[in-house]
Amino acid sequence: MSESPVAIVTGAATGIGAACARRLAAEGFQVGIHYRSSAEKAEKLLSEIPGAFGLRADLSNAEEIDAMIKEIKSGPGRVDVLVNNAGYNENAPMLTMKLDAYDAVAGLARGTWYLTKLVLRRFMLRKGSGRIVNISSVVGSTGNPGQIPYTMVKAGLDAFTKSLAQELAGREILVNSVAPGFIETEMTGELPEEIQAGILARIPQGRMGTPEEVADVVCFLASRASYVNGCVLHVNGGLYGG
């Protein structure tokens, strides 16, 4: 079993997930880098972080989650922090979106629920402590046209946070959400300049956030916050106050 505390970050190969992995490693965690299809990017990140280990799984597949849990158990043997960062989006108006597209987004939410359940059962409840940080989104609170399944999942993730914190009452397992606003990632970088300008006009700080700024809040919840539980922390430069 690992002597260092272990943090698992899902969807960690790029963007916010990668920033969280680096930040948690700097804080002294042994980090599990989960990925589904970005193997090359995951390998690059693993080469940068001493002691990190890779976990490949499709979180919409329960059998692959089972296998991932077994791999953790036979490896570091513990999970002190779970960062549910993995996400998926399909952009289309509701009237034109196909059911398969909706199912692809919702399937990942199901996998997040199942992974969290297994991490609790196999690791955190046995140890008597832990931290779960769910990465939701500002659009789970504000809504966003053309992203109804995504906004439903993110709003549901915040409700999951609040409900699970209540279910775990009396145990030293804290559950919180971090809801980023518009963050500088590959996805936002591909937006046309006029759309980026429109976004910036809505943000009081006048700029997009960075993945590292989100990761700082995640690390605070994972390593230092001891009386923050069942909360949604918004990281959006003033775009939405909650």
mmCIF file of C-alpha atoms in Angstrom:
data_model
loop_
_atom_site.group_PDB
_atom_site.id
_atom_site.type_symbol
_atom_site.label_atom_id
_atom_site.label_comp_id
_atom_site.label_asym_id
_atom_site.label_seq_id
_atom_site.Cartn_x
_atom_site.Cartn_y
_atom_site.Cartn_z
ATOM 1 C CA MET A 1 0.000 0.000 0.000
ATOM 2 C CA SER A 2 1.180 3.492 -0.814
ATOM 3 C CA GLU A 3 2.512 5.466 2.134
ATOM 4 C CA SER A 4 1.583 8.728 0.437
ATOM 5 C CA PRO A 5 -2.048 9.852 0.198
ATOM 6 C CA VAL A 6 -3.538 8.928 -3.163
ATOM 7 C CA ALA A 7 -5.696 11.157 -5.370
ATOM 8 C CA ILE A 8 -7.550 9.830 -8.407
ATOM 9 C CA VAL A 9 -8.428 12.400 -11.072
ATOM 10 C CA THR A 10 -10.795 11.316 -13.832
ATOM 11 C CA GLY A 11 -10.425 12.813 -17.281
ATOM 12 C CA ALA A 12 -6.955 13.917 -16.271
ATOM 13 C CA ALA A 13 -5.108 13.867 -19.583
ATOM 14 C CA THR A 14 -5.929 17.459 -20.557
ATOM 15 C CA GLY A 15 -7.236 20.818 -19.376
ATOM 16 C CA ILE A 16 -8.619 21.164 -15.869
ATOM 17 C CA GLY A 17 -7.989 17.495 -15.068
ATOM 18 C CA ALA A 18 -4.298 17.727 -15.960
ATOM 19 C CA ALA A 19 -3.932 20.925 -13.925
ATOM 20 C CA CYS A 20 -5.555 19.205 -10.936
ATOM 21 C CA ALA A 21 -3.192 16.238 -11.274
ATOM 22 C CA ARG A 22 -0.129 18.496 -11.296
ATOM 23 C CA ARG A 23 -1.367 20.590 -8.379
ATOM 24 C CA LEU A 24 -2.238 17.577 -6.215
ATOM 25 C CA ALA A 25 1.133 15.982 -6.966
ATOM 26 C CA ALA A 26 2.855 19.204 -5.864
ATOM 27 C CA GLU A 27 0.845 18.960 -2.634
ATOM 28 C CA GLY A 28 2.308 15.500 -1.911
ATOM 29 C CA PHE A 29 -0.327 13.167 -3.346
ATOM 30 C CA GLN A 30 0.439 10.130 -5.440
ATOM 31 C CA VAL A 31 -1.824 10.793 -8.402
ATOM 32 C CA GLY A 32 -3.825 8.366 -10.507
ATOM 33 C CA ILE A 33 -4.273 9.748 -14.032
ATOM 34 C CA HIS A 34 -7.524 8.411 -15.457
ATOM 35 C CA TYR A 35 -8.153 8.707 -19.184
ATOM 36 C CA ARG A 36 -10.313 7.070 -21.819
ATOM 37 C CA SER A 37 -8.947 7.837 -25.274
ATOM 38 C CA SER A 38 -6.195 10.451 -24.859
ATOM 39 C CA ALA A 39 -3.461 7.889 -24.288
ATOM 40 C CA GLU A 40 -0.636 9.945 -25.795
ATOM 41 C CA LYS A 41 -1.473 13.015 -23.694
ATOM 42 C CA ALA A 42 -1.887 10.860 -20.587
ATOM 43 C CA GLU A 43 1.531 9.262 -21.126
ATOM 44 C CA LYS A 44 3.117 12.687 -21.490
ATOM 45 C CA LEU A 45 1.532 13.846 -18.222
ATOM 46 C CA LEU A 46 2.602 10.645 -16.462
ATOM 47 C CA SER A 47 6.188 11.295 -17.532
ATOM 48 C CA GLU A 48 6.017 14.741 -15.915
ATOM 49 C CA ILE A 49 4.669 13.668 -12.510
ATOM 50 C CA PRO A 50 6.888 11.463 -10.327
ATOM 51 C CA GLY A 51 5.052 8.467 -8.891
ATOM 52 C CA ALA A 52 1.894 9.007 -10.944
ATOM 53 C CA PHE A 53 0.120 5.988 -12.412
ATOM 54 C CA GLY A 54 -2.268 5.632 -15.324
ATOM 55 C CA LEU A 55 -5.810 4.264 -15.275
ATOM 56 C CA ARG A 56 -7.565 3.702 -18.607
ATOM 57 C CA ALA A 57 -11.318 3.119 -18.497
ATOM 58 C CA ASP A 58 -14.518 4.082 -20.256
ATOM 59 C CA LEU A 59 -16.589 5.420 -17.355
ATOM 60 C CA SER A 60 -19.817 4.643 -19.181
ATOM 61 C CA ASN A 61 -18.893 0.945 -18.886
ATOM 62 C CA ALA A 62 -19.407 -0.553 -15.411
ATOM 63 C CA GLU A 63 -17.112 -3.510 -16.118
ATOM 64 C CA GLU A 64 -14.238 -1.185 -16.966
ATOM 65 C CA ILE A 65 -14.838 0.746 -13.742
ATOM 66 C CA ASP A 66 -14.738 -2.553 -11.816
ATOM 67 C CA ALA A 67 -11.410 -3.359 -13.451
ATOM 68 C CA MET A 68 -10.044 0.091 -12.610
ATOM 69 C CA ILE A 69 -10.959 -0.353 -8.932
ATOM 70 C CA LYS A 70 -9.162 -3.720 -8.879
ATOM 71 C CA GLU A 71 -6.108 -2.084 -10.419
ATOM 72 C CA ILE A 72 -6.078 0.576 -7.707
ATOM 73 C CA LYS A 73 -6.526 -2.034 -4.994
ATOM 74 C CA SER A 74 -3.614 -4.131 -6.242
ATOM 75 C CA GLY A 75 -1.489 -1.005 -6.785
ATOM 76 C CA PRO A 76 -1.498 1.860 -4.287
ATOM 77 C CA GLY A 77 -4.282 0.172 -2.304
ATOM 78 C CA ARG A 78 -5.945 3.378 -1.170
ATOM 79 C CA VAL A 79 -7.897 6.403 -2.388
ATOM 80 C CA ASP A 80 -7.862 9.469 -0.181
ATOM 81 C CA VAL A 81 -9.217 11.935 -2.747
ATOM 82 C CA LEU A 82 -11.457 11.381 -5.761
ATOM 83 C CA VAL A 83 -11.772 14.216 -8.265
ATOM 84 C CA ASN A 84 -14.680 13.500 -10.618
ATOM 85 C CA ASN A 85 -13.563 15.681 -13.502
ATOM 86 C CA ALA A 86 -14.338 13.584 -16.600
ATOM 87 C CA GLY A 87 -17.029 15.098 -18.774
ATOM 88 C CA TYR A 88 -18.540 14.810 -22.220
ATOM 89 C CA ASN A 89 -20.651 17.166 -24.281
ATOM 90 C CA GLU A 90 -22.798 17.085 -27.408
ATOM 91 C CA ASN A 91 -23.844 20.452 -28.856
ATOM 92 C CA ALA A 92 -27.210 20.626 -30.575
ATOM 93 C CA PRO A 93 -30.638 22.184 -29.959
ATOM 94 C CA MET A 94 -33.024 19.857 -28.172
ATOM 95 C CA LEU A 95 -35.323 19.502 -31.198
ATOM 96 C CA THR A 96 -32.529 18.199 -33.429
ATOM 97 C CA MET A 97 -30.458 16.192 -30.935
ATOM 98 C CA LYS A 98 -30.572 12.420 -31.316
ATOM 99 C CA LEU A 99 -31.250 10.112 -28.387
ATOM 100 C CA ASP A 100 -27.848 8.450 -28.781
ATOM 101 C CA ALA A 101 -26.165 11.822 -28.262
ATOM 102 C CA TYR A 102 -28.137 12.388 -25.069
ATOM 103 C CA ASP A 103 -27.269 8.890 -23.836
ATOM 104 C CA ALA A 104 -23.547 9.505 -24.440
ATOM 105 C CA VAL A 105 -23.615 12.523 -22.125
ATOM 106 C CA ALA A 106 -25.845 10.904 -19.494
ATOM 107 C CA GLY A 107 -23.836 7.666 -19.515
ATOM 108 C CA LEU A 108 -20.827 9.416 -18.072
ATOM 109 C CA ALA A 109 -22.932 10.755 -15.193
ATOM 110 C CA ARG A 110 -23.989 7.171 -14.432
ATOM 111 C CA GLY A 111 -20.342 6.144 -14.434
ATOM 112 C CA THR A 112 -19.405 8.949 -12.040
ATOM 113 C CA TRP A 113 -22.085 7.727 -9.635
ATOM 114 C CA TYR A 114 -20.853 4.137 -9.889
ATOM 115 C CA LEU A 115 -17.158 4.968 -9.539
ATOM 116 C CA THR A 116 -17.845 7.113 -6.474
ATOM 117 C CA LYS A 117 -19.886 4.317 -4.912
ATOM 118 C CA LEU A 118 -17.037 1.823 -5.342
ATOM 119 C CA VAL A 119 -14.367 4.236 -4.101
ATOM 120 C CA LEU A 120 -16.450 4.841 -0.978
ATOM 121 C CA ARG A 121 -17.060 1.145 -0.328
ATOM 122 C CA ARG A 122 -13.573 -0.175 -1.070
ATOM 123 C CA PHE A 123 -11.423 2.627 0.291
ATOM 124 C CA MET A 124 -12.824 5.690 2.039
ATOM 125 C CA LEU A 125 -15.364 4.092 4.366
ATOM 126 C CA ARG A 126 -12.817 1.476 5.472
ATOM 127 C CA LYS A 127 -10.248 4.180 6.196
ATOM 128 C CA GLY A 128 -12.822 6.453 7.821
ATOM 129 C CA SER A 129 -11.907 9.558 5.868
ATOM 130 C CA GLY A 130 -11.733 11.003 2.386
ATOM 131 C CA ARG A 131 -12.487 13.895 0.079
ATOM 132 C CA ILE A 132 -14.672 13.834 -3.035
ATOM 133 C CA VAL A 133 -14.528 16.832 -5.376
ATOM 134 C CA ASN A 134 -16.946 16.956 -8.293
ATOM 135 C CA ILE A 135 -16.169 19.260 -11.210
ATOM 136 C CA SER A 136 -19.476 20.662 -12.384
ATOM 137 C CA SER A 137 -19.952 23.899 -14.351
ATOM 138 C CA VAL A 138 -21.465 27.349 -14.185
ATOM 139 C CA VAL A 139 -23.916 26.250 -16.906
ATOM 140 C CA GLY A 140 -25.412 23.785 -14.448
ATOM 141 C CA SER A 141 -26.711 26.869 -12.623
ATOM 142 C CA THR A 142 -27.324 29.287 -15.487
ATOM 143 C CA GLY A 143 -28.337 26.939 -18.299
ATOM 144 C CA ASN A 144 -26.941 27.204 -21.828
ATOM 145 C CA PRO A 145 -28.813 26.831 -25.122
ATOM 146 C CA GLY A 146 -27.679 23.948 -27.287
ATOM 147 C CA GLN A 147 -26.253 22.057 -24.317
ATOM 148 C CA ILE A 148 -29.302 20.740 -22.503
ATOM 149 C CA PRO A 149 -27.959 17.236 -21.687
ATOM 150 C CA TYR A 150 -24.668 18.735 -20.475
ATOM 151 C CA THR A 151 -26.390 21.337 -18.297
ATOM 152 C CA MET A 152 -28.696 18.644 -16.884
ATOM 153 C CA VAL A 153 -25.717 16.467 -15.967
ATOM 154 C CA LYS A 154 -23.789 19.338 -14.372
ATOM 155 C CA ALA A 155 -26.809 20.512 -12.364
ATOM 156 C CA GLY A 156 -27.341 16.910 -11.309
ATOM 157 C CA LEU A 157 -23.704 16.655 -10.231
ATOM 158 C CA ASP A 158 -24.205 19.570 -7.838
ATOM 159 C CA ALA A 159 -27.352 17.891 -6.459
ATOM 160 C CA PHE A 160 -25.347 14.656 -6.130
ATOM 161 C CA THR A 161 -22.747 16.573 -4.105
ATOM 162 C CA LYS A 162 -25.313 17.962 -1.670
ATOM 163 C CA SER A 163 -27.188 14.672 -1.256
ATOM 164 C CA LEU A 164 -24.080 12.532 -0.810
ATOM 165 C CA ALA A 165 -22.671 14.930 1.799
ATOM 166 C CA GLN A 166 -25.878 14.399 3.786
ATOM 167 C CA GLU A 167 -25.768 10.612 3.351
ATOM 168 C CA LEU A 168 -22.205 10.558 4.686
ATOM 169 C CA ALA A 169 -23.053 12.678 7.745
ATOM 170 C CA GLY A 170 -21.015 11.750 10.795
ATOM 171 C CA ARG A 171 -18.082 10.445 8.759
ATOM 172 C CA GLU A 172 -14.924 12.338 7.871
ATOM 173 C CA ILE A 173 -15.688 12.131 4.158
ATOM 174 C CA LEU A 174 -16.383 15.558 2.697
ATOM 175 C CA VAL A 175 -18.087 16.061 -0.652
ATOM 176 C CA ASN A 176 -18.010 19.317 -2.606
ATOM 177 C CA SER A 177 -18.400 20.654 -6.136
ATOM 178 C CA VAL A 178 -16.208 23.105 -7.999
ATOM 179 C CA ALA A 179 -18.130 24.867 -10.781
ATOM 180 C CA PRO A 180 -15.796 26.519 -13.298
ATOM 181 C CA GLY A 181 -16.951 29.299 -15.587
ATOM 182 C CA PHE A 182 -15.240 29.962 -18.908
ATOM 183 C CA ILE A 183 -11.721 28.557 -18.678
ATOM 184 C CA GLU A 184 -8.837 28.778 -21.153
ATOM 185 C CA THR A 185 -8.783 25.294 -22.666
ATOM 186 C CA GLU A 186 -8.408 23.817 -26.154
ATOM 187 C CA MET A 187 -12.183 23.963 -26.546
ATOM 188 C CA THR A 188 -12.577 27.658 -25.704
ATOM 189 C CA GLY A 189 -9.468 28.502 -27.727
ATOM 190 C CA GLU A 190 -11.205 27.220 -30.858
ATOM 191 C CA LEU A 191 -14.170 29.588 -30.451
ATOM 192 C CA PRO A 192 -14.436 32.426 -33.024
ATOM 193 C CA GLU A 193 -13.082 35.764 -31.805
ATOM 194 C CA GLU A 194 -16.525 37.400 -31.748
ATOM 195 C CA ILE A 195 -17.883 34.658 -29.472
ATOM 196 C CA GLN A 196 -14.876 34.967 -27.165
ATOM 197 C CA ALA A 197 -15.421 38.740 -27.026
ATOM 198 C CA GLY A 198 -19.066 38.205 -26.091
ATOM 199 C CA ILE A 199 -18.048 35.850 -23.292
ATOM 200 C CA LEU A 200 -15.461 38.266 -21.913
ATOM 201 C CA ALA A 201 -18.009 41.087 -21.877
ATOM 202 C CA ARG A 202 -20.088 39.066 -19.389
ATOM 203 C CA ILE A 203 -17.211 38.398 -16.963
ATOM 204 C CA PRO A 204 -16.553 41.173 -14.418
ATOM 205 C CA GLN A 205 -12.841 40.302 -14.250
ATOM 206 C CA GLY A 206 -12.653 40.727 -18.010
ATOM 207 C CA ARG A 207 -10.816 37.504 -18.765
ATOM 208 C CA MET A 208 -11.232 33.766 -18.831
ATOM 209 C CA GLY A 209 -9.859 31.698 -15.998
ATOM 210 C CA THR A 210 -7.008 29.227 -16.236
ATOM 211 C CA PRO A 211 -7.090 25.507 -15.460
ATOM 212 C CA GLU A 212 -4.570 26.196 -12.702
ATOM 213 C CA GLU A 213 -6.967 28.597 -10.975
ATOM 214 C CA VAL A 214 -9.599 25.862 -10.860
ATOM 215 C CA ALA A 215 -7.000 23.344 -9.685
ATOM 216 C CA ASP A 216 -6.047 25.610 -6.774
ATOM 217 C CA VAL A 217 -9.621 25.459 -5.460
ATOM 218 C CA VAL A 218 -9.767 21.690 -5.973
ATOM 219 C CA CYS A 219 -6.510 21.263 -4.061
ATOM 220 C CA PHE A 220 -7.805 23.423 -1.212
ATOM 221 C CA LEU A 221 -10.856 21.172 -0.858
ATOM 222 C CA ALA A 222 -8.752 18.039 -1.187
ATOM 223 C CA SER A 223 -6.014 18.880 1.274
ATOM 224 C CA ARG A 224 -6.866 21.759 3.602
ATOM 225 C CA ALA A 225 -10.599 22.410 3.863
ATOM 226 C CA SER A 226 -11.933 20.640 6.954
ATOM 227 C CA TYR A 227 -15.263 22.437 7.468
ATOM 228 C CA VAL A 228 -16.496 22.823 3.900
ATOM 229 C CA ASN A 229 -19.021 20.158 2.991
ATOM 230 C CA GLY A 230 -21.922 19.820 0.559
ATOM 231 C CA CYS A 231 -21.010 23.093 -1.158
ATOM 232 C CA VAL A 232 -20.746 24.326 -4.732
ATOM 233 C CA LEU A 233 -17.770 26.668 -5.121
ATOM 234 C CA HIS A 234 -18.001 28.858 -8.227
ATOM 235 C CA VAL A 235 -14.772 29.772 -10.007
ATOM 236 C CA ASN A 236 -15.885 32.141 -12.757
ATOM 237 C CA GLY A 237 -14.478 35.645 -12.288
ATOM 238 C CA GLY A 238 -17.825 37.017 -11.137
ATOM 239 C CA LEU A 239 -19.924 35.688 -14.024
ATOM 240 C CA TYR A 240 -22.307 33.962 -11.599
ATOM 241 C CA GLY A 241 -22.381 34.201 -7.832
ATOM 242 C CA GLY A 242 -24.478 31.202 -6.864
#
